[in-house]
mmCIF file of N, CA and C in Angstrom:
data_model
loop_
_atom_site.group_PDB
_atom_site.id
_atom_site.type_symbol
_atom_site.label_atom_id
_atom_site.label_comp_id
_atom_site.label_asym_id
_atom_site.label_seq_id
_atom_site.Cartn_x
_atom_site.Cartn_y
_atom_site.Cartn_z
ATOM 1 N N MET A 1 -65.611 -138.004 -4.999
ATOM 2 C CA MET A 1 -65.352 -139.221 -6.421
ATOM 3 C C MET A 1 -64.371 -139.949 -6.893
ATOM 4 N N LYS A 2 -64.934 -141.578 -6.837
ATOM 5 C CA LYS A 2 -63.679 -142.493 -7.043
ATOM 6 C C LYS A 2 -63.609 -141.749 -8.561
ATOM 7 N N ASP A 3 -62.433 -142.375 -8.870
ATOM 8 C CA ASP A 3 -61.927 -142.402 -10.742
ATOM 9 C C ASP A 3 -63.281 -143.617 -11.372
ATOM 10 N N ILE A 4 -64.052 -143.210 -12.446
ATOM 11 C CA ILE A 4 -64.060 -143.805 -13.251
ATOM 12 C C ILE A 4 -63.860 -143.814 -14.383
ATOM 13 N N THR A 5 -63.405 -145.095 -14.933
ATOM 14 C CA THR A 5 -62.921 -145.481 -15.747
ATOM 15 C C THR A 5 -64.149 -145.680 -17.103
ATOM 16 N N ILE A 6 -63.602 -145.188 -18.038
ATOM 17 C CA ILE A 6 -64.615 -144.914 -18.832
ATOM 18 C C ILE A 6 -63.533 -145.377 -20.455
ATOM 19 N N GLY A 7 -64.244 -146.285 -21.156
ATOM 20 C CA GLY A 7 -63.666 -147.300 -22.529
ATOM 21 C C GLY A 7 -63.948 -145.805 -23.659
ATOM 22 N N GLU A 8 -63.198 -146.359 -24.678
ATOM 23 C CA GLU A 8 -62.988 -145.106 -25.672
ATOM 24 C C GLU A 8 -64.442 -145.085 -25.995
ATOM 25 N N SER A 9 -64.766 -145.936 -26.643
ATOM 26 C CA SER A 9 -66.491 -145.446 -27.415
ATOM 27 C C SER A 9 -67.439 -144.804 -25.986
ATOM 28 N N GLU A 10 -67.355 -145.396 -24.801
ATOM 29 C CA GLU A 10 -67.947 -144.650 -24.122
ATOM 30 C C GLU A 10 -67.313 -143.095 -24.042
ATOM 31 N N LEU A 11 -66.536 -142.673 -23.997
ATOM 32 C CA LEU A 11 -66.153 -141.542 -23.921
ATOM 33 C C LEU A 11 -66.168 -140.848 -24.964
ATOM 34 N N GLU A 12 -67.273 -141.249 -26.194
ATOM 35 C CA GLU A 12 -68.045 -141.043 -27.458
ATOM 36 C C GLU A 12 -68.917 -140.443 -26.617
ATOM 37 N N ILE A 13 -69.608 -141.274 -26.389
ATOM 38 C CA ILE A 13 -70.970 -140.959 -25.674
ATOM 39 C C ILE A 13 -70.911 -139.775 -25.046
ATOM 40 N N MET A 14 -69.675 -139.589 -24.163
ATOM 41 C CA MET A 14 -69.876 -138.411 -22.777
ATOM 42 C C MET A 14 -69.505 -137.137 -23.392
ATOM 43 N N LYS A 15 -68.790 -137.613 -24.562
ATOM 44 C CA LYS A 15 -68.300 -135.909 -25.427
ATOM 45 C C LYS A 15 -70.032 -135.364 -25.611
ATOM 46 N N VAL A 16 -70.551 -136.604 -26.513
ATOM 47 C CA VAL A 16 -71.967 -135.735 -26.713
ATOM 48 C C VAL A 16 -72.706 -135.194 -25.481
ATOM 49 N N LEU A 17 -72.556 -135.691 -24.433
ATOM 50 C CA LEU A 17 -73.231 -135.270 -23.416
ATOM 51 C C LEU A 17 -72.407 -134.135 -22.707
ATOM 52 N N TRP A 18 -71.520 -134.223 -22.556
ATOM 53 C CA TRP A 18 -70.835 -132.753 -22.675
ATOM 54 C C TRP A 18 -71.082 -131.876 -23.415
ATOM 55 N N LYS A 19 -70.968 -131.723 -24.652
ATOM 56 C CA LYS A 19 -71.358 -130.870 -25.377
ATOM 57 C C LYS A 19 -73.014 -130.217 -25.282
ATOM 58 N N ALA A 20 -73.898 -131.350 -24.672
ATOM 59 C CA ALA A 20 -75.154 -130.960 -24.578
ATOM 60 C C ALA A 20 -75.480 -130.247 -24.096
ATOM 61 N N LYS A 21 -75.144 -129.697 -22.714
ATOM 62 C CA LYS A 21 -75.284 -129.076 -21.376
ATOM 63 C C LYS A 21 -76.618 -128.808 -21.074
ATOM 64 N N GLU A 22 -77.310 -129.992 -21.180
ATOM 65 C CA GLU A 22 -78.840 -130.057 -20.945
ATOM 66 C C GLU A 22 -79.482 -131.691 -21.268
ATOM 67 N N PRO A 23 -79.697 -132.253 -20.276
ATOM 68 C CA PRO A 23 -79.869 -133.629 -20.434
ATOM 69 C C PRO A 23 -81.281 -134.225 -22.203
ATOM 70 N N ILE A 24 -80.481 -135.173 -22.919
ATOM 71 C CA ILE A 24 -80.444 -135.528 -23.840
ATOM 72 C C ILE A 24 -81.093 -136.709 -23.767
ATOM 73 N N THR A 25 -81.799 -137.267 -25.104
ATOM 74 C CA THR A 25 -82.399 -138.430 -24.931
ATOM 75 C C THR A 25 -81.459 -139.192 -25.866
ATOM 76 N N SER A 26 -81.320 -140.553 -25.832
ATOM 77 C CA SER A 26 -80.839 -141.906 -26.794
ATOM 78 C C SER A 26 -80.667 -141.878 -28.009
ATOM 79 N N VAL A 27 -82.209 -141.247 -28.709
ATOM 80 C CA VAL A 27 -82.257 -140.695 -29.827
ATOM 81 C C VAL A 27 -81.377 -139.586 -30.327
ATOM 82 N N GLU A 28 -81.131 -138.886 -29.739
ATOM 83 C CA GLU A 28 -80.128 -137.145 -29.756
ATOM 84 C C GLU A 28 -78.834 -137.388 -29.994
ATOM 85 N N ILE A 29 -78.487 -138.727 -28.748
ATOM 86 C CA ILE A 29 -77.155 -139.274 -28.658
ATOM 87 C C ILE A 29 -76.822 -139.886 -30.270
ATOM 88 N N SER A 30 -78.019 -141.027 -30.612
ATOM 89 C CA SER A 30 -77.739 -141.722 -31.803
ATOM 90 C C SER A 30 -77.243 -140.791 -32.986
ATOM 91 N N GLN A 31 -78.414 -139.493 -32.930
ATOM 92 C CA GLN A 31 -77.410 -138.560 -33.871
ATOM 93 C C GLN A 31 -76.545 -137.912 -33.700
ATOM 94 N N ALA A 32 -75.598 -137.825 -32.642
ATOM 95 C CA ALA A 32 -74.699 -137.240 -33.066
ATOM 96 C C ALA A 32 -72.894 -138.111 -32.989
ATOM 97 N N VAL A 33 -73.424 -139.211 -32.989
ATOM 98 C CA VAL A 33 -72.841 -140.259 -32.978
ATOM 99 C C VAL A 33 -72.739 -141.263 -34.287
ATOM 100 N N ALA A 34 -73.925 -140.532 -35.264
ATOM 101 C CA ALA A 34 -74.471 -141.461 -36.479
ATOM 102 C C ALA A 34 -73.233 -141.970 -37.101
ATOM 103 N N GLU A 35 -72.414 -141.249 -37.610
ATOM 104 C CA GLU A 35 -70.722 -141.350 -38.183
ATOM 105 C C GLU A 35 -70.435 -143.060 -37.882
ATOM 106 N N ARG A 36 -70.729 -143.174 -36.604
ATOM 107 C CA ARG A 36 -70.446 -144.448 -35.868
ATOM 108 C C ARG A 36 -70.470 -145.651 -36.406
ATOM 109 N N GLY A 37 -71.801 -145.497 -37.336
ATOM 110 C CA GLY A 37 -72.702 -146.436 -37.305
ATOM 111 C C GLY A 37 -73.145 -147.473 -36.258
ATOM 112 N N TRP A 38 -73.231 -147.165 -35.333
ATOM 113 C CA TRP A 38 -73.459 -148.147 -34.193
ATOM 114 C C TRP A 38 -75.528 -148.219 -33.829
ATOM 115 N N LYS A 39 -75.455 -149.429 -33.626
ATOM 116 C CA LYS A 39 -77.052 -150.057 -33.507
ATOM 117 C C LYS A 39 -77.768 -149.210 -32.125
ATOM 118 N N LYS A 40 -78.957 -149.225 -32.274
ATOM 119 C CA LYS A 40 -79.659 -148.430 -30.904
ATOM 120 C C LYS A 40 -79.431 -149.343 -29.585
ATOM 121 N N THR A 41 -79.491 -150.407 -29.881
ATOM 122 C CA THR A 41 -78.976 -151.141 -28.902
ATOM 123 C C THR A 41 -77.376 -151.204 -28.677
ATOM 124 N N THR A 42 -76.669 -150.792 -29.268
ATOM 125 C CA THR A 42 -74.661 -150.312 -28.773
ATOM 126 C C THR A 42 -75.018 -149.760 -28.083
ATOM 127 N N ILE A 43 -75.450 -148.466 -28.174
ATOM 128 C CA ILE A 43 -75.652 -147.331 -27.426
ATOM 129 C C ILE A 43 -76.512 -147.343 -26.475
ATOM 130 N N ALA A 44 -77.195 -147.943 -25.971
ATOM 131 C CA ALA A 44 -78.188 -148.344 -25.068
ATOM 132 C C ALA A 44 -77.017 -149.232 -23.980
ATOM 133 N N THR A 45 -76.769 -150.002 -24.526
ATOM 134 C CA THR A 45 -75.678 -150.669 -23.870
ATOM 135 C C THR A 45 -74.415 -149.543 -22.993
ATOM 136 N N PHE A 46 -74.098 -148.950 -23.608
ATOM 137 C CA PHE A 46 -73.096 -147.820 -23.478
ATOM 138 C C PHE A 46 -73.571 -147.274 -22.429
ATOM 139 N N LEU A 47 -74.636 -146.828 -22.530
ATOM 140 C CA LEU A 47 -75.512 -145.240 -21.800
ATOM 141 C C LEU A 47 -75.406 -146.491 -20.555
ATOM 142 N N THR A 48 -75.895 -147.957 -20.046
ATOM 143 C CA THR A 48 -76.715 -148.791 -19.112
ATOM 144 C C THR A 48 -75.034 -148.654 -18.413
ATOM 145 N N ARG A 49 -73.930 -148.792 -19.648
ATOM 146 C CA ARG A 49 -72.658 -148.829 -18.335
ATOM 147 C C ARG A 49 -72.554 -147.761 -17.797
ATOM 148 N N LEU A 50 -71.978 -146.471 -18.373
ATOM 149 C CA LEU A 50 -72.026 -145.116 -18.065
ATOM 150 C C LEU A 50 -72.836 -145.303 -16.377
ATOM 151 N N VAL A 51 -74.291 -145.502 -16.534
ATOM 152 C CA VAL A 51 -75.280 -145.080 -15.539
ATOM 153 C C VAL A 51 -74.592 -145.739 -14.367
ATOM 154 N N GLU A 52 -74.046 -146.845 -14.688
ATOM 155 C CA GLU A 52 -73.930 -148.493 -13.669
ATOM 156 C C GLU A 52 -72.500 -147.806 -12.756
ATOM 157 N N LYS A 53 -71.749 -147.408 -13.820
ATOM 158 C CA LYS A 53 -70.263 -146.867 -13.176
ATOM 159 C C LYS A 53 -70.702 -145.275 -12.527
ATOM 160 N N GLY A 54 -72.127 -144.527 -12.443
ATOM 161 C CA GLY A 54 -71.944 -143.619 -12.077
ATOM 162 C C GLY A 54 -71.423 -142.111 -12.851
ATOM 163 N N ALA A 55 -71.262 -142.591 -13.919
ATOM 164 C CA ALA A 55 -71.070 -141.240 -14.960
ATOM 165 C C ALA A 55 -71.862 -140.758 -15.556
ATOM 166 N N VAL A 56 -73.416 -141.104 -15.776
ATOM 167 C CA VAL A 56 -74.355 -140.579 -15.943
ATOM 168 C C VAL A 56 -75.349 -140.880 -14.893
ATOM 169 N N ALA A 57 -75.994 -139.738 -15.319
ATOM 170 C CA ALA A 57 -77.825 -139.970 -14.591
ATOM 171 C C ALA A 57 -78.597 -140.510 -16.120
ATOM 172 N N ALA A 58 -79.712 -141.172 -15.189
ATOM 173 C CA ALA A 58 -80.997 -141.024 -16.337
ATOM 174 C C ALA A 58 -82.691 -141.416 -15.827
ATOM 175 N N ASN A 59 -83.032 -140.280 -16.247
ATOM 176 C CA ASN A 59 -84.309 -139.851 -15.802
ATOM 177 C C ASN A 59 -85.107 -139.974 -16.553
ATOM 178 N N LYS A 60 -86.257 -140.854 -16.325
ATOM 179 C CA LYS A 60 -87.428 -140.655 -17.010
ATOM 180 C C LYS A 60 -88.578 -139.994 -17.413
ATOM 181 N N GLN A 61 -89.114 -139.973 -18.410
ATOM 182 C CA GLN A 61 -89.775 -138.269 -18.348
ATOM 183 C C GLN A 61 -90.738 -139.224 -19.562
ATOM 184 N N GLY A 62 -92.037 -139.513 -18.830
ATOM 185 C CA GLY A 62 -92.745 -140.066 -19.778
ATOM 186 C C GLY A 62 -92.353 -141.207 -20.354
ATOM 187 N N LYS A 63 -92.039 -141.896 -21.601
ATOM 188 C CA LYS A 63 -91.728 -142.918 -22.095
ATOM 189 C C LYS A 63 -90.202 -142.907 -22.583
ATOM 190 N N LEU A 64 -89.497 -141.601 -22.547
ATOM 191 C CA LEU A 64 -88.113 -141.670 -23.078
ATOM 192 C C LEU A 64 -87.022 -141.153 -21.514
ATOM 193 N N TYR A 65 -85.500 -141.800 -21.395
ATOM 194 C CA TYR A 65 -85.125 -141.503 -20.673
ATOM 195 C C TYR A 65 -84.057 -140.256 -21.366
ATOM 196 N N TYR A 66 -83.996 -139.221 -20.089
ATOM 197 C CA TYR A 66 -83.121 -138.071 -20.587
ATOM 198 C C TYR A 66 -81.795 -138.392 -19.724
ATOM 199 N N TYR A 67 -80.521 -138.482 -20.412
ATOM 200 C CA TYR A 67 -79.318 -138.759 -19.618
ATOM 201 C C TYR A 67 -78.390 -137.689 -19.517
ATOM 202 N N THR A 68 -78.161 -136.924 -18.442
ATOM 203 C CA THR A 68 -77.147 -136.071 -17.753
ATOM 204 C C THR A 68 -75.858 -136.852 -17.390
ATOM 205 N N PRO A 69 -74.706 -135.856 -17.853
ATOM 206 C CA PRO A 69 -73.542 -136.461 -17.465
ATOM 207 C C PRO A 69 -73.464 -136.027 -15.837
ATOM 208 N N LEU A 70 -72.917 -137.070 -14.992
ATOM 209 C CA LEU A 70 -72.328 -136.442 -13.359
ATOM 210 C C LEU A 70 -70.866 -136.469 -13.592
ATOM 211 N N LEU A 71 -69.961 -136.997 -14.420
ATOM 212 C CA LEU A 71 -69.006 -136.846 -14.137
ATOM 213 C C LEU A 71 -68.449 -135.450 -15.159
ATOM 214 N N THR A 72 -67.993 -134.607 -14.674
ATOM 215 C CA THR A 72 -67.828 -133.383 -15.609
ATOM 216 C C THR A 72 -66.155 -134.105 -16.812
ATOM 217 N N ALA A 73 -65.685 -133.160 -18.035
ATOM 218 C CA ALA A 73 -64.923 -133.409 -18.391
ATOM 219 C C ALA A 73 -63.540 -133.136 -17.847
ATOM 220 N N LYS A 74 -64.047 -132.370 -16.976
ATOM 221 C CA LYS A 74 -62.144 -131.627 -16.203
ATOM 222 C C LYS A 74 -62.342 -133.055 -14.946
ATOM 223 N N ALA A 75 -63.082 -132.965 -14.378
ATOM 224 C CA ALA A 75 -62.943 -134.195 -13.904
ATOM 225 C C ALA A 75 -62.218 -136.076 -14.870
ATOM 226 N N HIS A 76 -62.670 -136.133 -15.920
ATOM 227 C CA HIS A 76 -62.315 -137.219 -16.420
ATOM 228 C C HIS A 76 -60.688 -137.130 -16.765
ATOM 229 N N ARG A 77 -60.305 -135.133 -17.766
ATOM 230 C CA ARG A 77 -59.529 -135.578 -18.292
ATOM 231 C C ARG A 77 -58.293 -135.184 -16.724
ATOM 232 N N ARG A 78 -58.515 -134.944 -15.146
ATOM 233 C CA ARG A 78 -57.970 -135.124 -14.654
ATOM 234 C C ARG A 78 -57.580 -136.560 -13.890
ATOM 235 N N ALA A 79 -58.408 -137.182 -13.424
ATOM 236 C CA ALA A 79 -57.994 -138.576 -13.633
ATOM 237 C C ALA A 79 -57.529 -139.314 -14.753
ATOM 238 N N GLN A 80 -57.714 -138.841 -15.912
ATOM 239 C CA GLN A 80 -56.904 -139.998 -17.254
ATOM 240 C C GLN A 80 -55.621 -139.170 -16.926
ATOM 241 N N THR A 81 -55.113 -137.835 -16.623
ATOM 242 C CA THR A 81 -53.694 -137.472 -16.376
ATOM 243 C C THR A 81 -52.771 -138.367 -15.453
ATOM 244 N N ARG A 82 -53.602 -137.846 -14.276
ATOM 245 C CA ARG A 82 -53.370 -139.326 -13.240
ATOM 246 C C ARG A 82 -52.548 -140.437 -13.427
ATOM 247 N N HIS A 83 -53.882 -141.096 -14.123
ATOM 248 C CA HIS A 83 -53.298 -142.413 -14.631
ATOM 249 C C HIS A 83 -52.054 -142.376 -15.163
ATOM 250 N N LEU A 84 -51.865 -141.746 -16.412
ATOM 251 C CA LEU A 84 -51.165 -141.730 -17.492
ATOM 252 C C LEU A 84 -49.656 -141.541 -16.234
ATOM 253 N N ILE A 85 -49.192 -140.405 -15.390
ATOM 254 C CA ILE A 85 -48.334 -139.935 -14.799
ATOM 255 C C ILE A 85 -48.149 -141.346 -14.299
ATOM 256 N N MET A 86 -49.049 -142.128 -13.160
ATOM 257 C CA MET A 86 -48.560 -143.065 -12.394
ATOM 258 C C MET A 86 -48.344 -144.079 -12.865
ATOM 259 N N SER A 87 -48.837 -144.614 -14.519
ATOM 260 C CA SER A 87 -48.608 -145.755 -15.169
ATOM 261 C C SER A 87 -47.164 -145.506 -15.869
ATOM 262 N N LEU A 88 -46.428 -144.100 -16.048
ATOM 263 C CA LEU A 88 -45.603 -144.078 -17.358
ATOM 264 C C LEU A 88 -44.724 -143.011 -17.046
ATOM 265 N N TYR A 89 -45.089 -142.814 -15.902
ATOM 266 C CA TYR A 89 -43.985 -142.062 -15.163
ATOM 267 C C TYR A 89 -43.387 -142.185 -13.768
ATOM 268 N N ASN A 90 -43.939 -143.336 -13.094
ATOM 269 C CA ASN A 90 -44.323 -143.679 -11.751
ATOM 270 C C ASN A 90 -44.754 -142.427 -10.905
ATOM 271 N N GLY A 91 -45.471 -142.005 -10.960
ATOM 272 C CA GLY A 91 -46.006 -140.869 -10.316
ATOM 273 C C GLY A 91 -44.985 -139.530 -10.428
ATOM 274 N N SER A 92 -44.351 -139.665 -11.393
ATOM 275 C CA SER A 92 -43.516 -138.172 -11.236
ATOM 276 C C SER A 92 -43.863 -137.306 -12.396
ATOM 277 N N VAL A 93 -44.820 -135.955 -11.904
ATOM 278 C CA VAL A 93 -45.134 -134.993 -12.590
ATOM 279 C C VAL A 93 -43.654 -134.576 -13.246
ATOM 280 N N LYS A 94 -42.808 -134.318 -12.495
ATOM 281 C CA LYS A 94 -41.163 -133.850 -13.687
ATOM 282 C C LYS A 94 -41.045 -134.535 -14.377
ATOM 283 N N ASP A 95 -41.075 -136.286 -14.332
ATOM 284 C CA ASP A 95 -40.791 -136.504 -15.134
ATOM 285 C C ASP A 95 -41.310 -136.462 -16.475
ATOM 286 N N PHE A 96 -43.042 -136.667 -16.106
ATOM 287 C CA PHE A 96 -43.489 -136.286 -17.429
ATOM 288 C C PHE A 96 -43.366 -134.741 -18.157
ATOM 289 N N ALA A 97 -43.331 -133.890 -17.276
ATOM 290 C CA ALA A 97 -42.990 -132.558 -18.235
ATOM 291 C C ALA A 97 -41.930 -132.676 -18.826
ATOM 292 N N VAL A 98 -40.378 -132.874 -18.142
ATOM 293 C CA VAL A 98 -39.231 -133.134 -18.751
ATOM 294 C C VAL A 98 -39.262 -134.118 -20.427
ATOM 295 N N SER A 99 -40.489 -134.582 -20.089
ATOM 296 C CA SER A 99 -40.620 -135.734 -21.626
ATOM 297 C C SER A 99 -41.171 -134.898 -22.381
ATOM 298 N N LEU A 100 -41.795 -133.820 -22.128
ATOM 299 C CA LEU A 100 -42.420 -133.600 -23.563
ATOM 300 C C LEU A 100 -41.940 -132.186 -23.702
ATOM 301 N N PHE A 101 -40.351 -131.894 -22.696
ATOM 302 C CA PHE A 101 -39.246 -131.012 -23.124
ATOM 303 C C PHE A 101 -38.714 -131.646 -23.785
ATOM 304 N N GLU A 102 -38.285 -132.721 -23.821
ATOM 305 C CA GLU A 102 -37.410 -133.557 -24.393
ATOM 306 C C GLU A 102 -38.127 -133.818 -25.749
ATOM 307 N N GLU A 103 -38.720 -133.838 -25.897
ATOM 308 C CA GLU A 103 -39.980 -134.222 -27.173
ATOM 309 C C GLU A 103 -40.043 -133.347 -28.406
ATOM 310 N N GLU A 104 -39.639 -131.727 -27.896
ATOM 311 C CA GLU A 104 -40.038 -130.606 -27.767
ATOM 312 C C GLU A 104 -41.545 -130.610 -28.457
ATOM 313 N N LYS A 105 -42.550 -131.050 -27.618
ATOM 314 C CA LYS A 105 -44.115 -131.158 -27.802
ATOM 315 C C LYS A 105 -44.341 -129.533 -27.527
ATOM 316 N N LEU A 106 -43.422 -128.617 -27.065
ATOM 317 C CA LEU A 106 -44.599 -127.414 -26.209
ATOM 318 C C LEU A 106 -43.372 -126.509 -27.307
ATOM 319 N N SER A 107 -44.550 -125.535 -27.675
ATOM 320 C CA SER A 107 -44.278 -124.296 -28.265
ATOM 321 C C SER A 107 -43.853 -123.546 -27.005
ATOM 322 N N GLU A 108 -42.806 -122.104 -27.655
ATOM 323 C CA GLU A 108 -42.923 -121.094 -26.612
ATOM 324 C C GLU A 108 -43.699 -120.506 -25.986
ATOM 325 N N ASP A 109 -44.674 -120.575 -26.743
ATOM 326 C CA ASP A 109 -46.153 -120.079 -26.281
ATOM 327 C C ASP A 109 -46.292 -120.818 -25.689
ATOM 328 N N ASP A 110 -46.471 -122.571 -24.863
ATOM 329 C CA ASP A 110 -46.969 -123.235 -23.842
ATOM 330 C C ASP A 110 -45.919 -122.917 -22.763
ATOM 331 N N ILE A 111 -44.656 -123.258 -23.223
ATOM 332 C CA ILE A 111 -43.515 -122.667 -21.878
ATOM 333 C C ILE A 111 -43.934 -121.524 -21.535
ATOM 334 N N GLN A 112 -43.963 -120.393 -21.962
ATOM 335 C CA GLN A 112 -44.450 -119.107 -21.260
ATOM 336 C C GLN A 112 -45.742 -119.217 -20.681
ATOM 337 N N GLU A 113 -46.881 -119.826 -20.973
ATOM 338 C CA GLU A 113 -48.129 -120.012 -19.859
ATOM 339 C C GLU A 113 -47.700 -120.638 -18.956
ATOM 340 N N LEU A 114 -46.806 -121.971 -19.151
ATOM 341 C CA LEU A 114 -46.598 -122.694 -18.453
ATOM 342 C C LEU A 114 -45.445 -121.965 -16.869
ATOM 343 N N ARG A 115 -44.822 -121.345 -17.766
ATOM 344 C CA ARG A 115 -44.300 -120.330 -16.488
ATOM 345 C C ARG A 115 -44.909 -119.344 -16.114
ATOM 346 N N ALA A 116 -45.609 -118.903 -16.575
ATOM 347 C CA ALA A 116 -46.621 -118.003 -15.770
ATOM 348 C C ALA A 116 -47.487 -118.586 -14.882
ATOM 349 N N LEU A 117 -48.170 -120.018 -15.165
ATOM 350 C CA LEU A 117 -48.555 -120.188 -13.879
ATOM 351 C C LEU A 117 -47.956 -120.397 -12.932
ATOM 352 N N PHE A 118 -46.527 -120.974 -13.188
ATOM 353 C CA PHE A 118 -45.713 -121.575 -11.719
ATOM 354 C C PHE A 118 -45.891 -120.499 -11.325
ATOM 355 N N GLU A 119 -45.720 -118.702 -11.362
ATOM 356 C CA GLU A 119 -45.535 -117.849 -10.798
ATOM 357 C C GLU A 119 -46.364 -117.403 -10.272
ATOM 358 N N ASP A 120 -47.698 -117.437 -10.739
ATOM 359 C CA ASP A 120 -49.056 -117.603 -9.862
ATOM 360 C C ASP A 120 -48.938 -118.351 -8.817
ATOM 361 N N LYS A 121 -48.549 -119.498 -8.785
ATOM 362 C CA LYS A 121 -48.732 -120.736 -7.894
ATOM 363 C C LYS A 121 -47.668 -120.203 -6.933
ATOM 364 N N GLU A 122 -46.703 -119.943 -7.231
ATOM 365 C CA GLU A 122 -45.244 -118.982 -6.077
ATOM 366 C C GLU A 122 -45.972 -117.998 -5.366
ATOM 367 N N GLY A 123 -46.297 -116.970 -5.986
ATOM 368 C CA GLY A 123 -46.859 -115.408 -5.430
ATOM 369 C C GLY A 123 -48.532 -115.727 -4.838
#
């Protein structure tokens, strides 16, 4: 699957769909993002875009459409991470990791977990 670009507002819709774990309607999505103050037409526009991009499936049942994510949260995170590393670190995962260490953003527990991951990968 090619990388799907999702805007910030569309991502809020995707988070609702990922959390739902089953197909849901635009009414349920509206309720979940009510604090945003978005109109129904705005949410409908986001859903239409997400369907056109191939991130979401829309299935009509009776008078309602039920929406299901086709793009997983994990695939989205991977694509975003790849994009970040390509755009900010010229594709160097090593430079990305070094910047995390230099900024002291990794706790001792984080470092231990990473060390264990590397050891598993080597073994």
